[in-house]
XYZ file of C-alpha atoms in Angstrom:
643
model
C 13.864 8.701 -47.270
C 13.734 9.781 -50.643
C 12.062 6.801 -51.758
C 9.861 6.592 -49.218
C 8.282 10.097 -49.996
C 8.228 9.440 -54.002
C 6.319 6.524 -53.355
C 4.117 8.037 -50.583
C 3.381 10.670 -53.452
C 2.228 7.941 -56.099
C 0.511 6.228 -53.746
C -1.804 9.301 -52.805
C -2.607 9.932 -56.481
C -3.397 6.426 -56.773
C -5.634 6.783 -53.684
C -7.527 9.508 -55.091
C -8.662 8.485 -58.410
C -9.537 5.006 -55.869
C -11.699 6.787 -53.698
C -13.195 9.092 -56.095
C -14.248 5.890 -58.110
C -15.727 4.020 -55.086
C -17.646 6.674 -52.933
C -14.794 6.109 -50.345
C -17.154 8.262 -47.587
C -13.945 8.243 -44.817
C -13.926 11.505 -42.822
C -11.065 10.536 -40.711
C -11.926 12.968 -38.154
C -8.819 12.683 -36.478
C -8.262 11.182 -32.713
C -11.081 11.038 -30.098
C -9.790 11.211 -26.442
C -11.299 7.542 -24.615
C -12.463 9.114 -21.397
C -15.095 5.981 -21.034
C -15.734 2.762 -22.662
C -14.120 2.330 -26.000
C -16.026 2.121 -29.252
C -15.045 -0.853 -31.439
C -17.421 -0.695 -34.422
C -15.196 -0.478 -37.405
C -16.477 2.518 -38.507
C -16.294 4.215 -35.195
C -12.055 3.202 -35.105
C -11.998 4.339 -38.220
C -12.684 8.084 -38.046
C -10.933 8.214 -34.770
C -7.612 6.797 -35.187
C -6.673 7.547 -38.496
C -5.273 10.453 -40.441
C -8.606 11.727 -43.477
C -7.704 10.274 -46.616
C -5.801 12.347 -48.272
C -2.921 11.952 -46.069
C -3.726 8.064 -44.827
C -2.546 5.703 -46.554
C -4.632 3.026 -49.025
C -2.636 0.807 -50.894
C -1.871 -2.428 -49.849
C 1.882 -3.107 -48.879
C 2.826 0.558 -49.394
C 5.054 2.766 -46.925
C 3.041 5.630 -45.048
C 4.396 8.632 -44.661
C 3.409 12.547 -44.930
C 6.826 14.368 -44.379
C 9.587 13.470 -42.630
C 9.722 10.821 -39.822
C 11.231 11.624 -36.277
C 12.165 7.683 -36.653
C 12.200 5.742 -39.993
C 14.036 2.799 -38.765
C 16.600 3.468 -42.147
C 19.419 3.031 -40.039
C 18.768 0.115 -38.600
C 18.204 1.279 -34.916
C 15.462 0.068 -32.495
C 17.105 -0.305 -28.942
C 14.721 2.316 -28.004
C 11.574 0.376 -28.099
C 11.121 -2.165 -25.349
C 8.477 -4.825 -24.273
C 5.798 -2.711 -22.302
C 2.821 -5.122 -20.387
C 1.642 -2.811 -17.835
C -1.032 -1.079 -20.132
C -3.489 -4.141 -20.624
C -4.014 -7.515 -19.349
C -3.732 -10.461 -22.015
C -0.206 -9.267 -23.309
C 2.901 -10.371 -23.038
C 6.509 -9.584 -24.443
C 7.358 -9.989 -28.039
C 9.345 -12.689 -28.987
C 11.555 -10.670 -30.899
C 12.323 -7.319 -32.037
C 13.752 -6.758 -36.191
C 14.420 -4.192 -38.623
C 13.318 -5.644 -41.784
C 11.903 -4.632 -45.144
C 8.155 -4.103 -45.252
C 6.289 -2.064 -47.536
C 8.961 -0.584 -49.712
C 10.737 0.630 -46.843
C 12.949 -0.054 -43.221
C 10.326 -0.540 -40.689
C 10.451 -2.116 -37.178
C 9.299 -6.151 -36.813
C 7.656 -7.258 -33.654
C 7.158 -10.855 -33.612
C 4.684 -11.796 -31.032
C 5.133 -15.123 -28.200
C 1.929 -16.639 -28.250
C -0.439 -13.655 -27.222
C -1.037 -9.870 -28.029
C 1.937 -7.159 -27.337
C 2.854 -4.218 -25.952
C 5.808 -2.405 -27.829
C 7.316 1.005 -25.246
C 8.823 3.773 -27.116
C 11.249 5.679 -24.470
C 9.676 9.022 -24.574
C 12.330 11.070 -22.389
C 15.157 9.325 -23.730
C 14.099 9.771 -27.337
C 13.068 13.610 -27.375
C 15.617 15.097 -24.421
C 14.313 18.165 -23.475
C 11.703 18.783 -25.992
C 9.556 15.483 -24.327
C 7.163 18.067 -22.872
C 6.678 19.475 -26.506
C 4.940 16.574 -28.000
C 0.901 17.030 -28.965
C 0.358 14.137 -31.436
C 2.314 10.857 -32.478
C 1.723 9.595 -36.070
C 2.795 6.282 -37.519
C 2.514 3.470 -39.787
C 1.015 -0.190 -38.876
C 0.804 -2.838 -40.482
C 0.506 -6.494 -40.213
C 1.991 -10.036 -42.013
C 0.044 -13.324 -41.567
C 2.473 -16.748 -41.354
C -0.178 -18.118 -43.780
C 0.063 -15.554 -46.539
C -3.498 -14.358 -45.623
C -4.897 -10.842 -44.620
C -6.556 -10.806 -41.245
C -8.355 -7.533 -39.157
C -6.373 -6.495 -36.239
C -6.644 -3.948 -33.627
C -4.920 -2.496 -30.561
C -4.199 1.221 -28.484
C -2.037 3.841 -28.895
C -1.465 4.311 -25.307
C 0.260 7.541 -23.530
C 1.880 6.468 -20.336
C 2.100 9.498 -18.125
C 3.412 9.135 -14.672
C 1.130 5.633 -13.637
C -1.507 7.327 -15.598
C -2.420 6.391 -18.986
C -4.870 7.282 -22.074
C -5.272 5.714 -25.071
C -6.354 5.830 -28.808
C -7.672 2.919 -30.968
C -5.945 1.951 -33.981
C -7.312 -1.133 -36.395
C -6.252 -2.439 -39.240
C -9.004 -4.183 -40.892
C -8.687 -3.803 -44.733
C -6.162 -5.586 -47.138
C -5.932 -2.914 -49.391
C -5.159 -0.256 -46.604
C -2.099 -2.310 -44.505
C -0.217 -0.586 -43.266
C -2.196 2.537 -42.509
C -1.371 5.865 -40.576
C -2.633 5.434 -37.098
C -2.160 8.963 -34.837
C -2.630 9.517 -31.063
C -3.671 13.113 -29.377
C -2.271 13.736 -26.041
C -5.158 15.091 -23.559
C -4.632 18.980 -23.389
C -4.258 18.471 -19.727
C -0.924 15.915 -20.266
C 2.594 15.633 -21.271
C 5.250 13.810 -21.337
C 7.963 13.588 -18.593
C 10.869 11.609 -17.338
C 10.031 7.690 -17.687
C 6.969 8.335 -19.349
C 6.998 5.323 -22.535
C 4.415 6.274 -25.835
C 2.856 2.228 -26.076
C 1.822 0.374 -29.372
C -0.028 -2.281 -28.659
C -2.000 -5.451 -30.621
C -4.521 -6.400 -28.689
C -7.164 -8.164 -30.948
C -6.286 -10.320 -34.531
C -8.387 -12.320 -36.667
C -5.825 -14.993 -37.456
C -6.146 -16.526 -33.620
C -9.339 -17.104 -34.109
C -8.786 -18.841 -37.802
C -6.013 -21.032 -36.110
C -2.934 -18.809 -38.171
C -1.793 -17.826 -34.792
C -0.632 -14.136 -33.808
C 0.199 -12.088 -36.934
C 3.544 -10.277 -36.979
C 3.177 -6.146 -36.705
C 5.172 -3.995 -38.306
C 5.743 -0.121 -37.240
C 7.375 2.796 -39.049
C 7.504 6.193 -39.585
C 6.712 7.157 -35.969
C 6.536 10.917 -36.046
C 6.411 13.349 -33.342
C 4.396 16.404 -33.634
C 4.128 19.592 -31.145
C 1.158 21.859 -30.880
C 1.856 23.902 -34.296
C 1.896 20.535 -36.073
C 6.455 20.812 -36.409
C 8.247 17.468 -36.675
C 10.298 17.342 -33.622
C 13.727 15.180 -33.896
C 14.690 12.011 -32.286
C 17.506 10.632 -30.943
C 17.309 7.000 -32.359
C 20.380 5.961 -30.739
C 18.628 5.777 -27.487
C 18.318 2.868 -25.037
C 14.924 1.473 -23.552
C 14.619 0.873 -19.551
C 12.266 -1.885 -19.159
C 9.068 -0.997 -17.425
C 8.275 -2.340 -14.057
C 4.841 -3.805 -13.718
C 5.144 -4.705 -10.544
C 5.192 -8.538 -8.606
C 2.879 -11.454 -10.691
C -0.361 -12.109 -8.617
C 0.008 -16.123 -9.190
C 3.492 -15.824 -7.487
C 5.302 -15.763 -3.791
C 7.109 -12.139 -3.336
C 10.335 -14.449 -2.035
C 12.609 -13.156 0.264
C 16.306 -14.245 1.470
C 16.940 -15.544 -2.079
C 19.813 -17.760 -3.144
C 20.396 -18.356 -6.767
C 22.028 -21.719 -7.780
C 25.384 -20.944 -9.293
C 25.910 -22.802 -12.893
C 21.600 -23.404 -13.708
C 21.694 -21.729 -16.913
C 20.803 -24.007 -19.528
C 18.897 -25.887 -22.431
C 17.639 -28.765 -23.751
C 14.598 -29.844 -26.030
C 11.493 -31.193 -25.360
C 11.840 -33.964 -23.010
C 15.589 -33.702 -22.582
C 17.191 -33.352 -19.554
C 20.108 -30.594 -17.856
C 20.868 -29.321 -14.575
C 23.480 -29.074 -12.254
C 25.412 -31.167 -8.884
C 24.520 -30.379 -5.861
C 27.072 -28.690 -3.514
C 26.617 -29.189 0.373
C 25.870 -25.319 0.757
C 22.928 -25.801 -2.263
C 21.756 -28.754 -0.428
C 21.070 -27.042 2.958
C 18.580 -24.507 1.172
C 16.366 -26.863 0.858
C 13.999 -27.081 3.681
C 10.869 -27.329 4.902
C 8.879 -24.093 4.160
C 11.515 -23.408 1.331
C 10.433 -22.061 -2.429
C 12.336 -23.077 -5.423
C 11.700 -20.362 -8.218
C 13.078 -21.246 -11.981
C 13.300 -18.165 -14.789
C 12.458 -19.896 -18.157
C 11.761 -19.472 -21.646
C 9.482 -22.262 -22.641
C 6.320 -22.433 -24.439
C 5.042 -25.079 -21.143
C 5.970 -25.154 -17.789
C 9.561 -26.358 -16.420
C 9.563 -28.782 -13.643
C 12.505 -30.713 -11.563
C 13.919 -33.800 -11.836
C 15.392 -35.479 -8.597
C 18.774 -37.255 -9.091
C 20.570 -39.703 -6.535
C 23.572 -42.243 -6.700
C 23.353 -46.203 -5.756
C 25.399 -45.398 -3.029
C 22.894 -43.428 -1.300
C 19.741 -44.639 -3.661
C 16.270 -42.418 -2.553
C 13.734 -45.146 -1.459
C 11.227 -43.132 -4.241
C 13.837 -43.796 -6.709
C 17.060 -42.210 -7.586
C 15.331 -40.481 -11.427
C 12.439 -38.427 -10.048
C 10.192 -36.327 -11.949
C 8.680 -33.330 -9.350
C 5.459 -33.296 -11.789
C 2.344 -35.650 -12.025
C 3.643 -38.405 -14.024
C -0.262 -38.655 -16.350
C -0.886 -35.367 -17.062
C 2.367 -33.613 -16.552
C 0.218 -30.562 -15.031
C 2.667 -28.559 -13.041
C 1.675 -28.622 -9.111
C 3.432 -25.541 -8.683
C 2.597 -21.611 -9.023
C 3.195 -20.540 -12.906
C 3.545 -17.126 -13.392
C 0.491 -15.391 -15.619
C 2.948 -14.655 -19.131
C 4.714 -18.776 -18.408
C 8.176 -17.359 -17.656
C 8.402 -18.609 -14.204
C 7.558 -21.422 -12.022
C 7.594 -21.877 -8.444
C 7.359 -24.839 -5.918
C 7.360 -25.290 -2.495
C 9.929 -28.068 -0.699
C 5.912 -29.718 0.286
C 5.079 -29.660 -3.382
C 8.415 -31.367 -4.043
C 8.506 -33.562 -1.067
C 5.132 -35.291 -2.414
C 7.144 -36.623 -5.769
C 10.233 -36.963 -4.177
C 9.529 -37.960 -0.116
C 9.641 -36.017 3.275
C 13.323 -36.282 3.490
C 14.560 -36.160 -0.470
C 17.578 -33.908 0.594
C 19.205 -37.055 2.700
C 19.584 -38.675 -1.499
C 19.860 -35.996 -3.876
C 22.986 -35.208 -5.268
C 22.031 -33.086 -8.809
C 18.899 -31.428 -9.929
C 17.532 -31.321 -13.533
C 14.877 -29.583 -15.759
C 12.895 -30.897 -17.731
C 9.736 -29.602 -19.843
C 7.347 -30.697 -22.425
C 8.931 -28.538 -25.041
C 12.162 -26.717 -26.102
C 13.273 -24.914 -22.823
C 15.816 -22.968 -21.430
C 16.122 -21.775 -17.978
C 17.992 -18.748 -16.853
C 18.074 -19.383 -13.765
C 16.811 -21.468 -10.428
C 16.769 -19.860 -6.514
C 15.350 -20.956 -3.343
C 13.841 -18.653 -0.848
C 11.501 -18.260 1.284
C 7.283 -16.797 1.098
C 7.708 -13.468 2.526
C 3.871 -13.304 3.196
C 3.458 -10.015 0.637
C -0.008 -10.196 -1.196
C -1.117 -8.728 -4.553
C -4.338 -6.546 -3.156
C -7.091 -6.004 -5.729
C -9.237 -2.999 -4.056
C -6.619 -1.134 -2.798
C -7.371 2.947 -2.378
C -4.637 5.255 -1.600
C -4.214 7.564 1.081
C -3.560 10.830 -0.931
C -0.953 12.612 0.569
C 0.911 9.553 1.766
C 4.620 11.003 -0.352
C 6.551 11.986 2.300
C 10.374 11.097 4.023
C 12.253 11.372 7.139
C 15.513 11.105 8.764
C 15.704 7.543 11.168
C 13.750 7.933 13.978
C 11.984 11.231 12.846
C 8.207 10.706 11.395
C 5.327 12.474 8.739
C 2.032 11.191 7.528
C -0.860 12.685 6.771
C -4.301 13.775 8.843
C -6.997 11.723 7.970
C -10.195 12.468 6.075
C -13.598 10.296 7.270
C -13.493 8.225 4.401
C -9.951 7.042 4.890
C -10.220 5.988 8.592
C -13.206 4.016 7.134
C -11.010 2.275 5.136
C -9.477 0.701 8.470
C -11.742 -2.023 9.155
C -11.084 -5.915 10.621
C -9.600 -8.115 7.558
C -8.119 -5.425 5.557
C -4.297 -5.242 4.877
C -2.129 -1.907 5.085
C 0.676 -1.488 2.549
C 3.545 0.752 2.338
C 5.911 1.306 -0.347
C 9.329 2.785 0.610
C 12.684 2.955 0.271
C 14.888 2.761 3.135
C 17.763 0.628 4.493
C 15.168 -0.559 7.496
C 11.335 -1.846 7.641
C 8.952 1.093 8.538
C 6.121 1.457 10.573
C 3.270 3.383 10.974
C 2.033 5.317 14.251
C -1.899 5.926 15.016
C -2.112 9.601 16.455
C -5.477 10.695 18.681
C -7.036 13.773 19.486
C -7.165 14.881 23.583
C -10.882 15.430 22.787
C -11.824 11.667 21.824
C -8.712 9.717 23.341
C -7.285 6.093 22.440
C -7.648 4.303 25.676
C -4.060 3.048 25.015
C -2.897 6.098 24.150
C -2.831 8.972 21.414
C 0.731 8.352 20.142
C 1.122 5.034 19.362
C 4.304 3.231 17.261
C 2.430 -0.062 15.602
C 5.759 -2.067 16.401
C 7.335 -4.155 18.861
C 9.129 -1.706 21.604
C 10.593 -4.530 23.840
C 13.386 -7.366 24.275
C 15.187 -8.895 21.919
C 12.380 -8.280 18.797
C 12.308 -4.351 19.664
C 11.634 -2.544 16.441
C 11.334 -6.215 14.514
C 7.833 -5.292 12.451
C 5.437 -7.898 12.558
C 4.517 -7.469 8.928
C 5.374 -9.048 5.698
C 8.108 -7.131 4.290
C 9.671 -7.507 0.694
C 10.861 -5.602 -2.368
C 10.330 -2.260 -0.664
C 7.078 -2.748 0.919
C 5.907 -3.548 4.256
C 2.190 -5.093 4.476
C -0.109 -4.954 8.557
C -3.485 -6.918 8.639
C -5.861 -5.349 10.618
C -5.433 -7.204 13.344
C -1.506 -6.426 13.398
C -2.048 -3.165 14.098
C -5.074 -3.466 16.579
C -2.641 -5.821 18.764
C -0.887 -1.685 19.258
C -3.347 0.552 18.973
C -6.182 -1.339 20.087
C -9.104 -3.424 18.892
C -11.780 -0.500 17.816
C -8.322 2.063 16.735
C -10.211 3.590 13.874
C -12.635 5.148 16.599
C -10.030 7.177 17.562
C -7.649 7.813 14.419
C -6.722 11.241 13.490
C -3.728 11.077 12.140
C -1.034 8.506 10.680
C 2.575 8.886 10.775
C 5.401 6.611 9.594
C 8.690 5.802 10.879
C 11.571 3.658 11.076
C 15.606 3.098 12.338
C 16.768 4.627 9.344
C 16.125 7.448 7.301
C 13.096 6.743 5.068
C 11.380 7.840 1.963
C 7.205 6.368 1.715
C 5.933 6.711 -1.797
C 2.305 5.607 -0.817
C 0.006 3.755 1.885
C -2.593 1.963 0.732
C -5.131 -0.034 2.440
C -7.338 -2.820 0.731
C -9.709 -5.473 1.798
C -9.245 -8.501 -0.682
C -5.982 -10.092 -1.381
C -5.040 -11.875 -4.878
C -4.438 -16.136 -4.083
C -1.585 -17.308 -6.268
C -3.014 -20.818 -7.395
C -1.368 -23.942 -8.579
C -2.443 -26.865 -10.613
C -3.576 -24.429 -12.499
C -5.510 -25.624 -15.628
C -7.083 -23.372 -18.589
C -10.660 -23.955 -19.784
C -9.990 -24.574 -23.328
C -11.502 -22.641 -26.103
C -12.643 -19.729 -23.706
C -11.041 -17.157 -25.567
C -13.741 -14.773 -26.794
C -15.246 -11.148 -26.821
C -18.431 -9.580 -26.816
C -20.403 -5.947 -26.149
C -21.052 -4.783 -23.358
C -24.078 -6.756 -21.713
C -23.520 -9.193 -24.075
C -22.555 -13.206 -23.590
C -20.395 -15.377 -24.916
C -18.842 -18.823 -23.792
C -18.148 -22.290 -23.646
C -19.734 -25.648 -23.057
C -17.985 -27.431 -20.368
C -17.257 -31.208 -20.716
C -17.244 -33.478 -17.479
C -13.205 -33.112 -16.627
C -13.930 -29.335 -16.669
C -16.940 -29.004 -14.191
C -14.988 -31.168 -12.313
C -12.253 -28.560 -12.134
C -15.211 -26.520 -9.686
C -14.810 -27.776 -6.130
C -14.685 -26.008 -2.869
C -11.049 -24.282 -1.971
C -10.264 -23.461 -6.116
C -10.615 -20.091 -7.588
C -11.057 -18.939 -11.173
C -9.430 -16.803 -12.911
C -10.248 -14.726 -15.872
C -7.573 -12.824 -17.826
C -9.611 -9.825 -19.902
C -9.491 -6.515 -22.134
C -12.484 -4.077 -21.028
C -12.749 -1.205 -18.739
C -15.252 -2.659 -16.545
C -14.576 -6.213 -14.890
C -15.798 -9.296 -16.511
C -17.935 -11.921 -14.367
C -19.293 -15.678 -15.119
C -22.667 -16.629 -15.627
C -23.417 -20.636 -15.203
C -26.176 -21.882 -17.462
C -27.916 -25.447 -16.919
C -30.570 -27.267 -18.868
C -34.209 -28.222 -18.153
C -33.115 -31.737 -17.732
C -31.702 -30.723 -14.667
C -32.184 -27.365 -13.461
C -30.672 -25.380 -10.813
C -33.407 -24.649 -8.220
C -31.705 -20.808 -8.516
C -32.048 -20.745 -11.920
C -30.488 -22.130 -15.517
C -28.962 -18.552 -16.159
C -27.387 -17.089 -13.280
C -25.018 -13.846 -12.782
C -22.130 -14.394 -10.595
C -21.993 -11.128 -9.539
C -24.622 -8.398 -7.182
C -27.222 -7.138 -9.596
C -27.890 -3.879 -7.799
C -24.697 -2.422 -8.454
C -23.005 -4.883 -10.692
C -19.943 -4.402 -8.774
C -17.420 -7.317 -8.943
C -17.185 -9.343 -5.960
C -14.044 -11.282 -6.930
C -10.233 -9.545 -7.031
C -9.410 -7.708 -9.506
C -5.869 -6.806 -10.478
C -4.403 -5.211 -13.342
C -6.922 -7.195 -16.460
C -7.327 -10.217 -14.028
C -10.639 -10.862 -11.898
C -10.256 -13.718 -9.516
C -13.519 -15.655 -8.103
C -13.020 -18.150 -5.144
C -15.021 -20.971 -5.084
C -17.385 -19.740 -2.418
C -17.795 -16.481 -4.026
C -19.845 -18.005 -6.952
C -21.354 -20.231 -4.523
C -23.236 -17.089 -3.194
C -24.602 -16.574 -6.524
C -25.132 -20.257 -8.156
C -25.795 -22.409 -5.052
C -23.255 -24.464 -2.612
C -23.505 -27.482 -5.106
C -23.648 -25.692 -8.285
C -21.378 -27.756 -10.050
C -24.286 -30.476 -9.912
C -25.976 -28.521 -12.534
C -23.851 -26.556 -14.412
C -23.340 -27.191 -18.217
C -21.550 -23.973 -19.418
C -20.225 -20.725 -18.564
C -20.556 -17.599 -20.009
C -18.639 -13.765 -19.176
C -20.286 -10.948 -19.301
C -19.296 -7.106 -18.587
C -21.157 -4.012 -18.412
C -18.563 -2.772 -21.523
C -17.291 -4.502 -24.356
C -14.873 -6.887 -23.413
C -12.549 -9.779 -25.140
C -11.451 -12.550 -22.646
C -8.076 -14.388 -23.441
C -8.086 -17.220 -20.662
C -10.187 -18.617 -18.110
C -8.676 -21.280 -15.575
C -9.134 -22.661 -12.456
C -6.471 -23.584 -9.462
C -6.332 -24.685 -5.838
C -5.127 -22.858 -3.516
C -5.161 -25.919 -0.417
């Protein structure tokens, strides 16, 4: 510590005589709350994320720090920082986490996989009981190039409070000021609680776009502050709980899972390891079956087939479960690559109808270094990522089995129950629950004004008709109207819910668009970009790419902005569209997204752009372009069937 602050103190007079010589006109104004869209001018991050210059820090690889540090990473502790996605789409977890030496001092390395990252600080866990006393976080950034060069960066200081979260802007944009004091203001209106995680996150860096790749980013010094400005201590031997952000859109919510004892292993790029088949293994794979495999890979994993002479498979006893010319998964890749999964169909096209009368081992195989952690077969359990959904407030509630409580409804959420929507409810309880329309005497449900939306009768009594996984129970529309009756929301008062054992609901929700996991998924290369709001930017498409664009696939765009991004297809002269050569895909009136959006994802189906471009659109089309009504950066743009 002691070294840190002489230097810090030499570095400050250094600073001065700097700025003093070169008209340095940096106010650092200290931190804006973002209550809209987020400025990004340099100038603009500057004087609102950073400490004023006499206590920032300008000198190229030197340590930051104004006092003492509630953590200085000098002892070599970081288990209380943890990979933290659920703030921003286009992130993913680090691919490791280091104390190392960086700029004179002990200072925490996150080395990033392949995109931007989010790095959690365990609030509660750090600060004990004094969590609620924290006004302002300072700390030190800085970044490290693999090529030895400086490149601009940016990213949030985000406060996570309670599924709510608000955010600073940090950047680091100048070689002679890396690292450099970032500091985030808590709203006067929050605090911190239990759970609640303090995120760092790199969201934007020069060096992608020069082809160096993600740079490394280095924190230290992470100071927290209450109201009077005191330093308040942390506990650095802490542990991290790993944030759940919830089931991956592109994926099946599986349920009755098996895992396959013994699949944990490596191999290179095109090498080859698996496991024998037992006859219990065997038997799980059916028709209607999904086979899910946990990897670390920087491609896809797929399955290899194996069978003896004995018994040889009539498609051959070494199958690959992939297309054997482009090695394009058919299967549903999660969004951040760490998990693929197929259906027996998907394997039963590679392998034939009947592949489990042969098999005898399965292997994995990838394109590059891979290791899986593990491989289990289940079954689709018909749960849906929605993209609109709107809570009924009030919805928190619990009951003992067979007891109920809900909520009276206000106009605007019975209008919320309308044909195609889906009803979700997130619980806990050691049974499914159900919900129960309730009517008023003075406008009466022909079928009744207490009415349980479940089977009452036979064998299925109390069985609910819904998809139910992973604490949540999902009704279409038309679930429910089979109890309560066609035109229900007519007569809707009231909803209760219930169930055989005691229960605990943490929300309903009800949306009207569902997210479609896609496979044969393939990226648009070279659409990684950003732009102001109302502004364009793009790529040419070649042939194989428009080709992508047929009816049943939807697109997907992965994005940083606080409005959703949609796609504009331009065509030439040579051969216009008859709609146009520059056309929105989205309502111009409202500029409301007509796709799905989920969590920094928008999802257009085929026919949705259709609407906008033309049924044969594709005929014409020689780029695309994204657009938002705020500045946005897009990381990925692909396109996957869904038939």
């Amino acid at each position: 510590m002691k070294a840190k602050k002489v230097l810090a103190l030499f570095v400050a007079a250094v600073m001065t005589m700097s700025l003093a010589a070169c008209g340095n006109d940096e106010t650092g104004s200290g931190n804006v709350q973002q209550s809209g869209s987020e400025q990004t001018s340099d100038s603009t991050e500057e004087s609102t994320s950073e400490v004023a210059p006499e206590s920032s820090e300008e000198s190229g690889n030197a340590a930051v720090e104004a006092g003492p540090a509630s953590l200085d990473f000098e002892d070599g502790l970081f288990g209380f920082t943890g990979d933290n996605t659920s703030v921003v789409g286009g992130i993913a977890n680090a691919a490791s986490y280091n104390v190392v030496d960086f700029g004179g001092s002990k200072a925490l390395e996150v080395v990033p996989n392949g995109k931007g990252v989010g790095v959690g600080f365990q609030i509660d866990a750090l600060l004990g009981d004094k969590v609620s006393q924290v006004k302002s976080i300072e700390l030190s950034i800085g970044t490290k190039s693999s090529d030895g060069s400086f490149y601009a960066s940016s990213g949030k200081l985000y406060g996570m409070f309670a599924g709510e979260k608000d955010y600073d802007p940090w950047s680091v944009y100048l070689e002679t000021a890396n690292p450099k004091t970032a500091i985030y203001t808590l709203p006067d209106d929050k605090t911190f609680g239990e759970g609640d995680n303090f995120v760092v996150s790199l969201e934007t860096d020069n060096a992608v776009a020069e082809g160096a790749g993600w740079q490394t980013l280095y924190i230290d010094n992470v100071t927290f502050k209450d109201a009077s400005g005191n330093v308040i201590e942390a506990d650095s031997s802490a542990e991290y709980v790993a944030v759940e952000t919830g089931a991956d859109p592109n994926l099946m919510v599986l349920k009755d899972v098996v895992e396959l004892d013994g699949f944990a292993c490596s191999a290179g790029g095109w090498s080859q390891a698996g496991i024998e088949l037992t006859d219990e293994q065997k038997a799980l794979f059916v028709p209607g079956a999904v086979i899910e495999i946990e990897y670390k890979s920087d491609a896809p994993v797929w399955l290899i087939a194996k069978a003896a002479d004995e018994n040889p498979n009539p498609n051959g006893n070494w199958v690959r479960g992939v297309n054997p010319d482009t090695f394009i998964v058919d299967g549903y890749v999660a969004s951040d690559n760490s998990k693929v999964q197929y259906t027996y169909e998907q394997l039963a096209a590679y392998w034939g109808d009947d592949f489990m009368n042969y098999t005898t081992a399965i292997d994995a195989e990838s394109s590059a270094d891979w290791e899986v952690f593990s491989v289990k077969v289940g079954t689709d359990s018909g749960i849906v990522t929605l993209g609109d959904a709107v809570e009924l407030e009030g919805f928190a509630c619990s009951a003992g089995g067979w007891s109920q409580a809900g909520i009276e409804l206000t106009d605007e959420q019975k209008a919320l129950f309308v044909p195609g929507c889906i009803v979700e409810i997130e619980y806990s309880s050691d049974a499914p629950v159900w919900l129960i329309a309730k009517g008023a005497d003075e406008n009466p449900n022909p079928k009744g004004n207490w009415l349980r939306g479940v089977n009452q009768e036979g064998d299925n009594a109390f069985v609910v008709d819904g998809a139910v996984a992973d604490g949540k129970v999902q009704y279409t529309y038309e679930q429910l109207a089979a109890y309560w009756g066609d035109d229900f929301a007519d007569y809707l008062t009231a909803i209760d819910a219930e169930s055989s054992a005691d229960w605990e609901v943490y929300s309903v929700k009800v949306g009207s668009k569902a997210w479609q996991p896609a496979h044969n998924v393939v990226a648009l290369e070279g659409f990684a970009c950003s732009a102001g709001g109302w502004s364009q930017a793009g790529i040419e498409l070649t042939e194989e790419q428009i080709a992508l664009f047929q009816p049943g696939c939807v697109v997907n765009i992965e994005y940083a902005a606080d409005s959703p991004v949609w796609l504009i297809a331009k065509a030439n002269d040579d051969n216009p569209n008859p709609l146009g050569n520059w056309l929105r895909g989205v309502e111009q009136e409202g500029f409301i997204v007509d796709g799905v959006v989920v969590d920094g994802k928008v999802q257009y189906s085929y026919e949705t752009l259709a609407g906008f471009w033309g049924d044969d659109f594709t005929r014409y089309l020689t780029a695309i372009d994204a657009e938002s009504s705020a500045d946005w950066e897009v990381y990925s743009v692909s396109v996957g069937q869904t038939n």
